[in-house]
Coordinates of C-alpha atoms and ligand atoms in Angstrom, one line a residue:
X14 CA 23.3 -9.7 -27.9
X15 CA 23.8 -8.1 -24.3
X16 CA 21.0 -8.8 -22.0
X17 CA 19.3 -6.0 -20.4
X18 CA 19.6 -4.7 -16.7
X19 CA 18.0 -2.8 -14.9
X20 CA 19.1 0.3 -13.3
X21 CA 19.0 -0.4 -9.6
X22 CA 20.8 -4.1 -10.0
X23 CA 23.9 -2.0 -11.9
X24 CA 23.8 0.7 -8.9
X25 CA 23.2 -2.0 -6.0
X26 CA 25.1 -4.5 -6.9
X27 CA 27.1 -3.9 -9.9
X28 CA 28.9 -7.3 -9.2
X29 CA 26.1 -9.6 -11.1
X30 CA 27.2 -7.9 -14.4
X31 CA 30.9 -6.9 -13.2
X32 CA 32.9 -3.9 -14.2
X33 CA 34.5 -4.2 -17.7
X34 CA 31.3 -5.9 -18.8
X35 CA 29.0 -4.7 -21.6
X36 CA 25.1 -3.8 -20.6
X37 CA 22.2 -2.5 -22.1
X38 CA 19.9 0.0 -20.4
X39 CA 16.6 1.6 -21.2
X40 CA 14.6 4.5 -19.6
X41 CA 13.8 8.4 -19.4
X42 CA 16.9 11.0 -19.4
X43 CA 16.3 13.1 -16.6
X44 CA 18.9 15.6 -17.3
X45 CA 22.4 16.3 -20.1
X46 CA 25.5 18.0 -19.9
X47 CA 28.5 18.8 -21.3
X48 CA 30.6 20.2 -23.4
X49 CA 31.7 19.9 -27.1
X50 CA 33.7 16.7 -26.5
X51 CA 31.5 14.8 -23.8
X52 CA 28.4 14.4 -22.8
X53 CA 26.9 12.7 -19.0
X54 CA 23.3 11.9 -19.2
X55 CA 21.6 10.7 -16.2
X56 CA 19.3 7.8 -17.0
X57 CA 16.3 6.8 -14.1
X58 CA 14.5 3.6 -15.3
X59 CA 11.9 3.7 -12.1
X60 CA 14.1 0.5 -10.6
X61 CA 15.8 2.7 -8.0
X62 CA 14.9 6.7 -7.1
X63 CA 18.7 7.1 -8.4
X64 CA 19.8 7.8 -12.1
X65 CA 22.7 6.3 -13.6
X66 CA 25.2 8.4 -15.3
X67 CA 25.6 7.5 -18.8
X68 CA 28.9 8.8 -20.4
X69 CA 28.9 9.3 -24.5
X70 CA 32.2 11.1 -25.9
X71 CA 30.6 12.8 -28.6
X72 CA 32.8 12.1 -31.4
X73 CA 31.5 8.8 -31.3
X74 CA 27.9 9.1 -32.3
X75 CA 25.8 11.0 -34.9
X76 CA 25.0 15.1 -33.8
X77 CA 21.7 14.7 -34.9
X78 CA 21.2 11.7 -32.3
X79 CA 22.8 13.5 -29.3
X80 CA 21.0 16.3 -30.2
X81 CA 17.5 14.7 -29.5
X82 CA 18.6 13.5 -26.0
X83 CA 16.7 15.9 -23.8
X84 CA 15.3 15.9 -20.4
X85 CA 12.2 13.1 -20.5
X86 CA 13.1 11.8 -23.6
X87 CA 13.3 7.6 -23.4
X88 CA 16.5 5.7 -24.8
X89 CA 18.3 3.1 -24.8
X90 CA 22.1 1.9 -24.2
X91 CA 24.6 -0.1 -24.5
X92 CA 27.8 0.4 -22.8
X93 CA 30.8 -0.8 -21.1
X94 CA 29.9 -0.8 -16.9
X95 CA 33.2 0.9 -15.7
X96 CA 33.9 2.3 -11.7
X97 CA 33.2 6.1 -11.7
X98 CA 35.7 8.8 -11.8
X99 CA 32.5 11.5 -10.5
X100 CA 31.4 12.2 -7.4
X101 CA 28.1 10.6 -5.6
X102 CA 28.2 7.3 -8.2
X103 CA 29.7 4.5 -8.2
X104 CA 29.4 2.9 -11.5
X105 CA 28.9 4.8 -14.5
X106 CA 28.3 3.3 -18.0
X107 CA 30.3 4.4 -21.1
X108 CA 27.9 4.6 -23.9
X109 CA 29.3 2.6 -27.1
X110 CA 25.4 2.6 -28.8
X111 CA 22.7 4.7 -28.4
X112 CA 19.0 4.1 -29.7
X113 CA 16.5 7.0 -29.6
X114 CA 13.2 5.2 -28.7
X115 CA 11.5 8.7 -27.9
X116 CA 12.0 12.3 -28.5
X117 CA 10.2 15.2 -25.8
X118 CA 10.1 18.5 -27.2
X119 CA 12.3 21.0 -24.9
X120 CA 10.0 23.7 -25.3
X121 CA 7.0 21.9 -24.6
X122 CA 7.7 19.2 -22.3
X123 CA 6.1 20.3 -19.1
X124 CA 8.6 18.7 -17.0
X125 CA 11.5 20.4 -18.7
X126 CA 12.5 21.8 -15.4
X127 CA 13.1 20.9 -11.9
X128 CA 11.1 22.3 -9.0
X129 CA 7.6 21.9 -9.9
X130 CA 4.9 22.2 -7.3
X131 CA 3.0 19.9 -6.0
X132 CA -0.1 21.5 -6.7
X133 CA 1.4 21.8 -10.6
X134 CA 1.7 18.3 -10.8
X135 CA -1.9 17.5 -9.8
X136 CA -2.4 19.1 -12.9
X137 CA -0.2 17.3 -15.1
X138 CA -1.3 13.4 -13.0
X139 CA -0.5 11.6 -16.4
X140 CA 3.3 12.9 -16.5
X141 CA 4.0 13.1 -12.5
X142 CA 4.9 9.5 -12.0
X143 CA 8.3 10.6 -14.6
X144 CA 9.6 12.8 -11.0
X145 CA 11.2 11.6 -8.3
X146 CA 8.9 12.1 -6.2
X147 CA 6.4 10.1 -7.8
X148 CA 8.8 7.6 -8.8
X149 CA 9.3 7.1 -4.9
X150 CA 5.6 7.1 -4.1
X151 CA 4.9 4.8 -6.2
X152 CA 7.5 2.3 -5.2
X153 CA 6.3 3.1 -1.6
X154 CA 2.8 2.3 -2.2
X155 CA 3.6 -1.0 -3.9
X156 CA 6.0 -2.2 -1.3
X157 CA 3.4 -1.0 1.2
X158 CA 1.1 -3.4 -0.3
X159 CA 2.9 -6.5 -1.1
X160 CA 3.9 -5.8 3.2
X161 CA 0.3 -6.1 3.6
X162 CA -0.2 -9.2 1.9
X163 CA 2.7 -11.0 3.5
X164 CA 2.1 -9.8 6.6
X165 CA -1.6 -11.3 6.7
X166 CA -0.5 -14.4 4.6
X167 CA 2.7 -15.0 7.0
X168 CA -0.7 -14.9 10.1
X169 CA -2.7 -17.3 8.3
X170 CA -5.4 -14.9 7.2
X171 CA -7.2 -14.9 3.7
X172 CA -7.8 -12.7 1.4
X173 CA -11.0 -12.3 0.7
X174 CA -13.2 -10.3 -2.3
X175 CA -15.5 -8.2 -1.1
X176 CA -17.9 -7.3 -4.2
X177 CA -17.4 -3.1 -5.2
X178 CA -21.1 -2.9 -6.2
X179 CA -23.5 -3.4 -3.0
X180 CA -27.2 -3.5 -3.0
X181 CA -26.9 -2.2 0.5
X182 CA -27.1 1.4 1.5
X183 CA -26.7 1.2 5.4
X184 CA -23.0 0.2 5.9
X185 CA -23.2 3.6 8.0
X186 CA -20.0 5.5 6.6
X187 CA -21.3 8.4 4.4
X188 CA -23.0 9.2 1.5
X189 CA -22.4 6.1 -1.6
X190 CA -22.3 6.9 -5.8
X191 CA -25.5 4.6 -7.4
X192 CA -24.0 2.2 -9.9
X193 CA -27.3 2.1 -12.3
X194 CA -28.2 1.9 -16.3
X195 CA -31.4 3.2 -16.4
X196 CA -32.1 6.5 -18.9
X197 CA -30.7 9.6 -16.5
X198 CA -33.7 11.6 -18.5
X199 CA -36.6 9.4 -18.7
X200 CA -36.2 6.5 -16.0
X201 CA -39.2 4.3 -15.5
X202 CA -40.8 5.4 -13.2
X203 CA -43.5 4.1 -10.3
X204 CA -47.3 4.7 -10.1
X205 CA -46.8 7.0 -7.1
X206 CA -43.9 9.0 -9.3
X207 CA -40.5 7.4 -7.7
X208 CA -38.0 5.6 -9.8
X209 CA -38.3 2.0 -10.5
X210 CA -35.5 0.0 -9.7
X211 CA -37.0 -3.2 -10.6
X212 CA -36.5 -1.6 -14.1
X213 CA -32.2 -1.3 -13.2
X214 CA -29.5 -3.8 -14.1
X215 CA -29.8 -5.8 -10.5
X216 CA -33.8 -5.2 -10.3
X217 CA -32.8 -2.9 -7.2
X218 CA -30.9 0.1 -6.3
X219 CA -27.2 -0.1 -5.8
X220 CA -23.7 1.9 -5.4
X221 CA -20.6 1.9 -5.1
X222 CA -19.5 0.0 -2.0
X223 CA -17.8 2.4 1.2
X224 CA -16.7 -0.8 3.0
X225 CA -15.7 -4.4 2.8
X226 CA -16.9 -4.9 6.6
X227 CA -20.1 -6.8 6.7
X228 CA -18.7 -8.9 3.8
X229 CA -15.8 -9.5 5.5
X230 CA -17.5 -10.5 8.9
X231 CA -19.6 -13.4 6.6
X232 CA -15.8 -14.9 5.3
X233 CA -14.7 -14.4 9.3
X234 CA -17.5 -16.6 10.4
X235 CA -16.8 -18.9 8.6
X236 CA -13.2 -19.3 8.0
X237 CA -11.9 -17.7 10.5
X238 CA -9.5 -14.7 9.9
X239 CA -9.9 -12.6 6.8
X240 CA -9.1 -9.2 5.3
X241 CA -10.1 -7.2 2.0
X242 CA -8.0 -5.3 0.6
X243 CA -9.4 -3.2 -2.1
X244 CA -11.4 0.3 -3.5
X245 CA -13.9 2.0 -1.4
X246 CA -15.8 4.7 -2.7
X247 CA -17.8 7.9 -0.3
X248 CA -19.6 10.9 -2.3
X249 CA -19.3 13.1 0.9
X250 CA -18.3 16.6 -0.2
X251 CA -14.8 16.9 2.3
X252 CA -12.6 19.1 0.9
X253 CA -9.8 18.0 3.3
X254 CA -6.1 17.3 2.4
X255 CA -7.2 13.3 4.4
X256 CA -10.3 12.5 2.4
X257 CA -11.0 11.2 -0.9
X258 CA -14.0 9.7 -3.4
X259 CA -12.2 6.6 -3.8
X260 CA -9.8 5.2 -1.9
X261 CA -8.1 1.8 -0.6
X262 CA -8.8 0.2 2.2
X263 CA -7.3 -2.9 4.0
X264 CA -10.2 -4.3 6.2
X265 CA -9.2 -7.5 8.8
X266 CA -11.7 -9.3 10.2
X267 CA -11.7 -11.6 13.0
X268 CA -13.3 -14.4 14.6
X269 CA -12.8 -14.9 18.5
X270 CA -11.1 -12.3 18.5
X271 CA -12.2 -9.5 21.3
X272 CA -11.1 -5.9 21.2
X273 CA -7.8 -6.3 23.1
X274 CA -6.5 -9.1 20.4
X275 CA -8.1 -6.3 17.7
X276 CA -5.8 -4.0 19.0
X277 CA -2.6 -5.8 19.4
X278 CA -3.1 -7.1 15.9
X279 CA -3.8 -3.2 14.4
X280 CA -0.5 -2.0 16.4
X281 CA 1.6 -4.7 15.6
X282 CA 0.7 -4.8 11.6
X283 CA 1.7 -0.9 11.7
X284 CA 4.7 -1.8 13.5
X285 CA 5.3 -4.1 11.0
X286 CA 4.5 -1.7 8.1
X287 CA 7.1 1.1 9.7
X288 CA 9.4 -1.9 9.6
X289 CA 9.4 -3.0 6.5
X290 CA 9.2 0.7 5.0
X291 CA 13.0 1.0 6.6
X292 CA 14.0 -2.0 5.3
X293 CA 12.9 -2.1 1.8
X294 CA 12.8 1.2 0.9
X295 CA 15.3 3.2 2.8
X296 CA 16.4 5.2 -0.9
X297 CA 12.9 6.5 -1.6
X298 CA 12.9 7.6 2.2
X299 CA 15.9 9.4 2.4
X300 CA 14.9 11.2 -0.9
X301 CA 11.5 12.4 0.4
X302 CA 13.2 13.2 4.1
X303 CA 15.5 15.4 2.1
X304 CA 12.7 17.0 -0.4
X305 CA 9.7 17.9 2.1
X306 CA 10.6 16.5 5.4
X307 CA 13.4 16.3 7.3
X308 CA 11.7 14.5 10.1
X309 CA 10.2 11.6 8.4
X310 CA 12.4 8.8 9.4
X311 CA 12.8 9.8 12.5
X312 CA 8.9 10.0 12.7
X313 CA 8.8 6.1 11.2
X314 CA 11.0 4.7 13.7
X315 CA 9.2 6.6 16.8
X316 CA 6.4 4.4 15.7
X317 CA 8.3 0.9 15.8
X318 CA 10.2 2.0 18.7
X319 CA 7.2 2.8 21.0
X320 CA 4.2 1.4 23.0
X321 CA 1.0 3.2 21.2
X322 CA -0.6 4.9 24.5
X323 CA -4.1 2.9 24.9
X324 CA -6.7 4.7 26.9
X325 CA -10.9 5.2 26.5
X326 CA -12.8 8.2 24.5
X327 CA -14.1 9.3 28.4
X328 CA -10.5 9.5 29.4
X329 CA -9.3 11.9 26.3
X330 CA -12.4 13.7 26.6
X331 CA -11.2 14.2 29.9
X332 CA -7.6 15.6 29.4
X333 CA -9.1 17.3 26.2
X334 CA -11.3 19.5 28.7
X335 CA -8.6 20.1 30.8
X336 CA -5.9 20.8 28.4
X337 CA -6.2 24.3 28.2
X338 CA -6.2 24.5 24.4
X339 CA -8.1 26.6 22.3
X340 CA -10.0 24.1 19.9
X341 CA -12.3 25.1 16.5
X342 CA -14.3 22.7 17.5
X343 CA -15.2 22.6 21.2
X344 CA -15.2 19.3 23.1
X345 CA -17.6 18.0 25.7
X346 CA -18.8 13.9 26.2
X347 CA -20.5 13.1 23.3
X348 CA -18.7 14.7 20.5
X349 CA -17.0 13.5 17.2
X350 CA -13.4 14.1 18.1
X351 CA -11.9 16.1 15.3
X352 CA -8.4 15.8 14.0
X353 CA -7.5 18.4 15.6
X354 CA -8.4 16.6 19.1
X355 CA -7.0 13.4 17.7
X356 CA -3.5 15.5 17.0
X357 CA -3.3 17.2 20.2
X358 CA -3.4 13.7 21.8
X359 CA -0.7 12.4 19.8
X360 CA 1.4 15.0 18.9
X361 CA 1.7 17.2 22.0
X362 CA -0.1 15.4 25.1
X363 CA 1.1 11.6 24.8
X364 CA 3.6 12.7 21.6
X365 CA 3.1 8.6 20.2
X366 CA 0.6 6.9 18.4
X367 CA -3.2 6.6 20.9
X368 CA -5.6 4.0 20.4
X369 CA -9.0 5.1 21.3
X370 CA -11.6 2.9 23.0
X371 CA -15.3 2.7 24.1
X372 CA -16.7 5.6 22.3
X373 CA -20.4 6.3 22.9
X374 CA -22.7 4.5 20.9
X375 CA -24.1 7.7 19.4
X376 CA -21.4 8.4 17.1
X377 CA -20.4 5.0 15.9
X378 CA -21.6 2.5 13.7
X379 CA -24.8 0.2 14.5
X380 CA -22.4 -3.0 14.4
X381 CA -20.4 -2.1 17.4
X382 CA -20.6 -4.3 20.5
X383 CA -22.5 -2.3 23.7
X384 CA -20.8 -2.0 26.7
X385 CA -22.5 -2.7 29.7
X386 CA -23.0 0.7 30.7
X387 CA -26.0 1.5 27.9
X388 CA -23.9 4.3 26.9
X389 CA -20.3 2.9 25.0
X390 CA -19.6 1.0 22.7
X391 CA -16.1 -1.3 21.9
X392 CA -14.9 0.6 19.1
X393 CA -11.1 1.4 18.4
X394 CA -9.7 4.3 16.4
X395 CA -6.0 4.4 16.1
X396 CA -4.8 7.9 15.6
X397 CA -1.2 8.6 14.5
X398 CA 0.9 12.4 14.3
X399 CA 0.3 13.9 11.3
X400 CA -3.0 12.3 10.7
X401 CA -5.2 11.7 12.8
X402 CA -7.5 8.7 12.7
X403 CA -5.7 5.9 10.0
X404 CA -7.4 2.9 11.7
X405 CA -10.9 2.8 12.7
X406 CA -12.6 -0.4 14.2
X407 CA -14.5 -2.2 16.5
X408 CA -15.3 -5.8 18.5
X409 CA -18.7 -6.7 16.7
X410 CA -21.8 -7.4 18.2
X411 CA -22.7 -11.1 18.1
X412 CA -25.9 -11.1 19.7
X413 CA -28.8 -11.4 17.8
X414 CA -31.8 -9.6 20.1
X415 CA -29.2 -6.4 20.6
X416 CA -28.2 -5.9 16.9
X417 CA -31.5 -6.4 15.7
X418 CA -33.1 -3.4 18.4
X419 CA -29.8 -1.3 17.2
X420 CA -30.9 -1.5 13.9
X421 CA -34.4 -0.4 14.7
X422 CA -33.2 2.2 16.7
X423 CA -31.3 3.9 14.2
X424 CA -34.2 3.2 11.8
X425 CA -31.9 1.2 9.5
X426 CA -33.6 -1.1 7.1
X427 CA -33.6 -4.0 8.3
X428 CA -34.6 -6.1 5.4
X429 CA -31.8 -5.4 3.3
X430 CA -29.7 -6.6 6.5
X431 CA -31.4 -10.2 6.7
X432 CA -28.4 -11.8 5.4
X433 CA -25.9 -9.9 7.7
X434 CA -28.2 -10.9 10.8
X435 CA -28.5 -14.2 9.6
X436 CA -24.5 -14.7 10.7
X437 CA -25.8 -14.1 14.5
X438 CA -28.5 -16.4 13.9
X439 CA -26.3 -19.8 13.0
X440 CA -23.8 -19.8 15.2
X441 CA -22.8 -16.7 15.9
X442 CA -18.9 -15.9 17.2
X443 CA -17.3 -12.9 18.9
X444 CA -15.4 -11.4 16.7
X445 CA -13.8 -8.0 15.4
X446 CA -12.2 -6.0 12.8
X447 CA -11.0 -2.3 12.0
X448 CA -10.4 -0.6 8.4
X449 CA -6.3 0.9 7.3
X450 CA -7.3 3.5 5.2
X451 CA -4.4 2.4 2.6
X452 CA -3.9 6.0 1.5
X453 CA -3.5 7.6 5.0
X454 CA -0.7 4.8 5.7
X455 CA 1.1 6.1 3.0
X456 CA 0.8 9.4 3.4
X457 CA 2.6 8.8 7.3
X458 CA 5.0 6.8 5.6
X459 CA 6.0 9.5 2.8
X460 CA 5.3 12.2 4.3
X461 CA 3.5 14.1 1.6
X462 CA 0.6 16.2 3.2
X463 CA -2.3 16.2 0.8
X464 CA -3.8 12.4 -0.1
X465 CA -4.1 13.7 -3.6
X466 CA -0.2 13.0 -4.0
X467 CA -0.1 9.6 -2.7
X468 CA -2.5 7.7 -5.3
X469 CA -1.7 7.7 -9.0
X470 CA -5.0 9.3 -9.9
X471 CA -6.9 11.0 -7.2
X472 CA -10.8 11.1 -7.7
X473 CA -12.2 14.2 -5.3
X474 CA -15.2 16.1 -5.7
X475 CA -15.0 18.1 -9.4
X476 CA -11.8 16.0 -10.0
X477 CA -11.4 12.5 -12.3
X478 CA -9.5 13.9 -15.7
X479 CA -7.0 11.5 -15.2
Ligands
ATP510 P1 -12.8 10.2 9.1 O1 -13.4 10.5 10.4 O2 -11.3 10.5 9.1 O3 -13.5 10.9 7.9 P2 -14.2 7.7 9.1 O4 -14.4 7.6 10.5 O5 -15.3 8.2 8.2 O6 -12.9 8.7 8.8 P3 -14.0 4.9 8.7 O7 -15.4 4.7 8.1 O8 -13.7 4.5 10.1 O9 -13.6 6.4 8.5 O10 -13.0 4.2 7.7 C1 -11.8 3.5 8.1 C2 -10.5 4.2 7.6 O11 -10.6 4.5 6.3 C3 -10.3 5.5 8.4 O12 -9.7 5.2 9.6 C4 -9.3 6.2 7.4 O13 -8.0 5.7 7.5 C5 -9.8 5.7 6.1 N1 -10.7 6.7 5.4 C6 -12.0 7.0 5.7 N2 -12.5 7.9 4.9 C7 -11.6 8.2 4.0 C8 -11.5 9.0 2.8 N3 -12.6 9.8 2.4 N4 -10.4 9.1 2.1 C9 -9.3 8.4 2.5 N5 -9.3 7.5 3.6 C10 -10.4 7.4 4.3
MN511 MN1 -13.7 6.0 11.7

């Protein structure tokens, strides 16, 4: 029997197996030609972006078999390895047994041809990950993620699991999805006509968490450095090619850390990212800088290769003002910067990543630590070419008496916050945090445009078939 291999060990390093060997491969036949006497069949098994070419000389195997070798159809095969006589291969396998695991119709397979849109694909989400392109995307986002992992793990933080169903509705980041299984018709209602929740699963209301944070910030006080890593969810009805209902987030949280050592750490984890991108996955790069963007590498390595510009919100409010630029959305001290604001900053004024600080208090979260002035607070937004805002965060506030009047301020409900305040109560640290949005990293790092085509199955408003 002749063990199986995969694809990208026989392409990478062909020695392990070694040329005159036999070796067995299975996966999906991406395209066959030929004539009467031979036929080349390129074979992608997902290892590697690239598809080895599988050489059968057709007098050797049964018509009716060749015959059901068609784009997308799976197989399997055993050959001899030999050096390649084409161009752009090295090795190339000459087929002695072929095994038909799985036919796909020619007229009906929908990925019969090459050059599909994007925006076809969407539509086909269950067959999209058997392109290229979603081959490398995919491969990406893993490698993106095990870099995550190893970069915290290689730091000394822990991983921590921040529950997906919350019984709190004021984490402050847009409108949550109710996780409930009372009757949608008849639910028990009140005396006064509302909805019981004492009657739900949990005996109160709950949803769909939009954030790891204030978990997070109970593991930092306690064990030090942290991060989540998993699926957040916001029912906000953003249309946008940057937004979706569920997505991934990576959430560190810090103690004694203040908003300096917040910001090194965010700039040098990207860095880190950018780095390990180049050096891991350098095929699926130069197949997607070649397919939709011929700047892309380029783009990665401006990121490793320079000092992200650090300066306050009053500052870019400032040279915003001043620019000269038409904006949709005009700016003055006290607006929501739009991405269109955060791109001018990057892309055309400082042209490299910005790292926002000490936006007023009006516009960010309750959690923030205040400034001194009564006006800012000491958050951090990250903003990168292309996107926009990928990191958002802050230093925390640690004091008791200020969070609490924040909280009343802003009307929150304080009682569902007990156990949150109860962290500034006992021993209470400085510390901070800021949230990757997981599916923003990878859409810098591929350089697709739309999130939709950087997670397997995107969930946006009138979309889950898949
Ligand atoms: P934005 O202003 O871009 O809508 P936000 O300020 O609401 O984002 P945060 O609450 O700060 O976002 O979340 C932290 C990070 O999560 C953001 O910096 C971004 O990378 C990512 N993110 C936020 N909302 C979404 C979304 N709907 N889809 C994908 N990623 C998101
Ligand atoms: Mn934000």
């Amino acid at each position: 029997m002749i063990a199986k291999t995969k694809i990208k060990v026989l392409l990478k390093t062909p020695e392990v197996v070694g040329i005159g060997n036999d070796v067995k491969v299975e996966g999906w036949v991406r395209t066959k030609r030929g004539n009467k006497n031979i036929a080349f069949i390129a074979l992608n098994d997902g290892s590697i972006i690239h598809s080895i070419q599988i050489v059968a000389e057709v007098a050797n195997f049964d018509e009716e078999i060749l015959k059901q070798i068609t784009t997308g159809s799976c197989i399997c095969v055993e050959g001899t390895l030999v050096n390649s006589q084409g161009q752009g291969q090295s090795v190339e396998i000459q087929a002695k047994k072929i095994e038909v695991y799985g036919t796909a119709d020619a007229e009906i397979y929908p990925l019969q041809k090459k050059g599909h849109t994007l925006e076809f694909l969407r539509e086909i989400a269950h067959l999209r990950p058997r392109t290229n392109t979603f081959g490398a995307i995919l491969r990406l986002r893993h490698a993106m993620a095990f870099a995550i992992h190893k970069f915290f793990n290689d730091k000394g933080f822990y991983y921590l699991h921040a529950p997906i169903i919350t019984g709190s509705d004021c984490e402050g980041a847009g409108s949550m999805f109710r996780v409930t299984t009372l009757d949608a018709v008849n639910p028990p209602k009140n005396s006064d006509g509302t909805v019981n929740y004492n009657e739900d699963f949990f005996g109160k209301q709950t949803n769909l968490t939009v954030s790891g944070q204030l978990e997070g910030e109970l593991a930092a006080l306690a064990i030090g450095e942290i991060y989540t890593f998993g699926p957040t969810f916001r029912a906000e009805n953003s249309n946008t090619p940057r937004h979706l209902a569920e997505f991934w987030m990576i959430e560190p949280e810090m103690a004694f850390y203040d908003i300096t050592d917040n910001m090194d750490l965010a700039e040098e984890m990207l860095k880190y990212l950018m780095n390990y991108a180049i050096e891991n996955c350098y095929d699926d790069l130069e197949f997607l800088q070649k397919t939709y963007d011929s700047e892309l590498i380029e783009r990665i390595k401006s990121i490793i290769n320079n000092k992200f510009e650090r300066l306050t919100y009053t500052e870019a409010i400032d040279i915003l003002e001043k620019s000269g630029q038409k904006f949709e959305f005009p700016v003055s001290w006290g607006c929501d910067l739009q991405a269109e604001h955060e791109r001018f900053l990057v892309e055309k004024y400082f042209q490299k990543p910005v790292i926002l600080t000490n936006y007023p208090k009006e516009i960010k979260a309750f959690y923030m630590k205040q400034n001194d002035d009564g006006k800012t607070v000491r958050a951090m937004d990250v903003l990168f070419p292309r996107i926009g805002e990928i990191i958002g965060g802050s230093q925390r506030e640690e004091n008791f008496d200020k969070l609490s009047k924040r909280i009343e301020e802003l009307n929150l409900p304080a009682k569902d916050l007990w156990w949150y305040l109860e962290t500034r109560k006992f021993g209470t640290a400085p510390h901070s945090g800021f949230g990757l949005g997981f599916e923003r990293l990878i859409l810098f790092v591929t350089g697709m445009a739309n999130i939709r085509d950087v997670i397997p199955f995107p969930r946006t408003p009138k979309n889950a078939e898949f």
